[in-house]
Amino acid sequence: MAQSVFMAGILIGGLVLGDLSDRFGRKPILTCSYLLLAAGGSGAAYSPTLPTYMAFRFLCGLSISGISLSTTILTVEWMSTQMRAIMSTMLGYFYTVGQFILPGLAYAIPQWRWLQLTVSIPFFAFFLLSWWIPESVRWLVLSGKSMKALKMLQWVAAINGKKEEGDKLSLEDLRHILQKEISLAKTKYGVADLLRTPVLRRVTFCLSLAWFSTGFAYYSLALSVGEFGFNIYILQFIFGGVDIPAKFITILSMNHVGRPITLATTLLLAGGSILVLIFVPSDFQTPRTVLAVFGKGCLSSSFSCLFLYTSELYPTVIRQTGLGITTLWARVGSMTAPLVKITGELRPFIPNVIFVTVTLLGGSAAFFLMETLNRPLPESIEDVEKWFLQAKEQKQEVTVENASQRIPLQPIASELDPS
């Protein structure tokens, strides 16, 4: 019950905090989320009753959503096009480090209250450190705060050893360069805009399905940790360790093969590993564990790819809202997974069949999305529409070119006819 309430907090956080971040800024939401997580986690450690504990856990889930969304968006909006995939995946490694540390802490601190307090106190320090994180310049410009955006750019230029170049920037230069972005600030956008145009509807539907299937399958494996017969602390450590090669391969794949292929491959491989689990007897614990670890690694890669890919597909005006709504479906999937596990009481193979079907559908949805490799971030909804049309035209041109190249290779009818 407490775990479901926690996931509900993450779900609500994705729905609410994404929109608030687009309205009030990425940094304020991030800072408040750190403070809320520190206070909520500490409160949970001292909860006298179960309802009080669940209330604090709900606040923890809410705050984690704000931290994940704001961190991802700030990374995407500050990094260069070439560095987005690398930095996004490197941030994912800190989740891996946390997964390494947690089993050790849980083993060393068997009392759950002290363990809860130990992992919550550091977020008070993160709350203080977050005051030095720069706000997104893109958001500042779209919010009509051009002067603050200029000072922020000059400050960052000085940190990067480009103080002279930063001092040469003027408000007129900034307004001229970002004239389009400033004009967008006159229009307010909300959740309904995610479905306003055909292209955004497609993007939202496919990403929602991919997020849902990733969270759904991920927690199906996480909930099965105790079924493999290994020490739960060691297995949790192994589950964290597989992220290291998985996320490194994700970086290479996203930068060389592309985002859609990477996303589709990780989900299809994860679905395949769960499918094979159906046919491996429960007595074969080692093969089942290997398959589960492999599937978990693929799903971790899918999460890394999705955070970056979603941020690149949505325009600046609704980027945080889009990321919040689509990640919401991952939380729905994580809340649904325990209910599906219950169907195993009817037939043991039923849960895995459902998990496989949904995961394969999520992987297939990736093929209907546009490639974002080496492309600048879209600023407006119109940019996304034009981008889709250009991609469609390029595919048609490639198809026609390939067809024209094949025609000369076919035998000509007049040459075959002796007359």
XYZ file of C-alpha atoms in Angstrom, residues 50-192:
143
model
C 0.814 4.045 8.855
C -1.476 6.776 7.378
C 1.041 9.447 8.427
C 3.873 7.423 6.924
C 1.991 7.040 3.632
C 1.240 10.781 3.528
C 4.959 11.583 3.831
C 5.819 8.919 1.245
C 3.327 10.540 -1.133
C 5.175 13.856 -0.703
C 8.480 12.071 -1.348
C 7.128 10.672 -4.611
C 5.816 14.099 -5.590
C 9.215 15.700 -4.978
C 11.162 13.002 -6.833
C 9.076 13.750 -9.911
C 9.993 17.442 -9.678
C 13.705 16.639 -9.296
C 13.782 14.219 -12.239
C 11.847 16.494 -14.595
C 13.681 19.726 -13.748
C 17.130 18.098 -13.865
C 16.441 16.546 -17.267
C 15.085 19.762 -18.772
C 17.908 21.940 -17.413
C 20.459 19.492 -18.817
C 18.833 19.440 -22.248
C 18.365 23.227 -22.441
C 21.907 24.070 -21.295
C 23.925 21.417 -23.146
C 25.034 21.646 -26.776
C 23.426 19.378 -29.375
C 26.450 17.061 -29.433
C 26.675 16.759 -25.628
C 22.992 16.146 -24.826
C 23.074 12.346 -25.058
C 26.382 12.080 -23.163
C 25.355 14.345 -20.277
C 21.863 12.877 -20.013
C 23.263 9.349 -19.735
C 26.029 10.420 -17.338
C 23.364 11.821 -15.030
C 21.707 8.413 -15.230
C 24.885 6.879 -13.814
C 24.232 8.704 -10.551
C 21.046 6.645 -10.235
C 23.292 3.614 -10.677
C 25.657 4.832 -7.949
C 22.664 5.253 -5.668
C 21.554 1.713 -6.419
C 25.051 0.490 -5.478
C 25.045 2.392 -2.186
C 21.503 1.542 -1.060
C 21.954 -2.258 -0.559
C 25.070 -1.583 1.526
C 23.242 0.965 3.667
C 20.249 -1.356 4.057
C 22.565 -4.164 5.179
C 24.467 -1.922 7.599
C 21.351 -0.181 8.967
C 18.683 -2.849 9.553
C 16.353 -0.427 11.373
C 14.118 1.025 8.675
C 13.559 4.363 10.458
C 17.284 5.077 10.681
C 17.737 3.951 7.078
C 14.940 6.290 5.939
C 16.491 9.192 7.837
C 19.993 8.439 6.525
C 18.926 8.642 2.877
C 16.799 11.770 3.469
C 19.153 14.101 5.374
C 21.563 14.694 2.401
C 18.761 16.387 0.451
C 18.895 19.352 2.816
C 22.433 19.924 1.482
C 21.219 19.468 -2.112
C 18.528 22.068 -1.389
C 21.210 24.608 -0.446
C 23.463 23.693 -3.385
C 20.588 24.092 -5.853
C 20.648 27.873 -5.346
C 23.836 27.942 -7.467
C 22.243 26.099 -10.394
C 21.578 28.529 -13.279
C 18.041 28.917 -14.588
C 17.331 27.925 -18.189
C 18.089 30.855 -20.504
C 15.495 29.561 -22.969
C 12.819 29.723 -20.288
C 13.941 33.188 -19.145
C 13.632 34.521 -22.685
C 10.216 32.937 -23.212
C 9.082 34.445 -19.900
C 10.058 37.954 -20.973
C 13.096 38.160 -18.656
C 15.653 39.019 -21.316
C 17.859 41.142 -19.032
C 18.167 38.311 -16.517
C 18.899 35.890 -19.372
C 21.695 38.181 -20.608
C 23.292 38.356 -17.148
C 23.026 34.585 -16.855
C 24.803 34.083 -20.191
C 27.555 36.505 -19.193
C 27.992 34.724 -15.850
C 28.241 31.318 -17.529
C 30.642 32.733 -20.152
C 32.904 33.986 -17.360
C 32.882 30.562 -15.683
C 33.824 28.951 -19.027
C 36.732 31.344 -19.520
C 34.900 33.390 -22.197
C 34.401 36.583 -20.200
C 35.328 38.910 -23.080
C 32.872 37.241 -25.450
C 30.192 37.424 -22.744
C 30.800 41.120 -22.126
C 30.293 41.833 -25.839
C 26.747 40.480 -25.678
C 24.078 43.169 -25.463
C 20.365 43.111 -24.821
C 19.750 44.167 -28.434
C 21.860 41.267 -29.721
C 20.009 38.826 -27.508
C 16.614 40.117 -28.615
C 17.637 39.997 -32.276
C 18.957 36.429 -32.045
C 16.017 35.210 -29.989
C 13.326 37.298 -31.665
C 11.280 34.198 -32.445
C 11.475 32.890 -28.877
C 10.420 36.274 -27.452
C 7.354 36.353 -29.696
C 6.346 32.919 -28.365
C 6.169 34.302 -24.829
C 2.923 36.111 -25.690
C 1.050 32.805 -25.925
C 0.361 30.579 -22.921
C 0.423 26.823 -23.402
C -1.027 23.969 -21.371
C -1.695 20.241 -21.366
C -4.344 20.548 -24.108
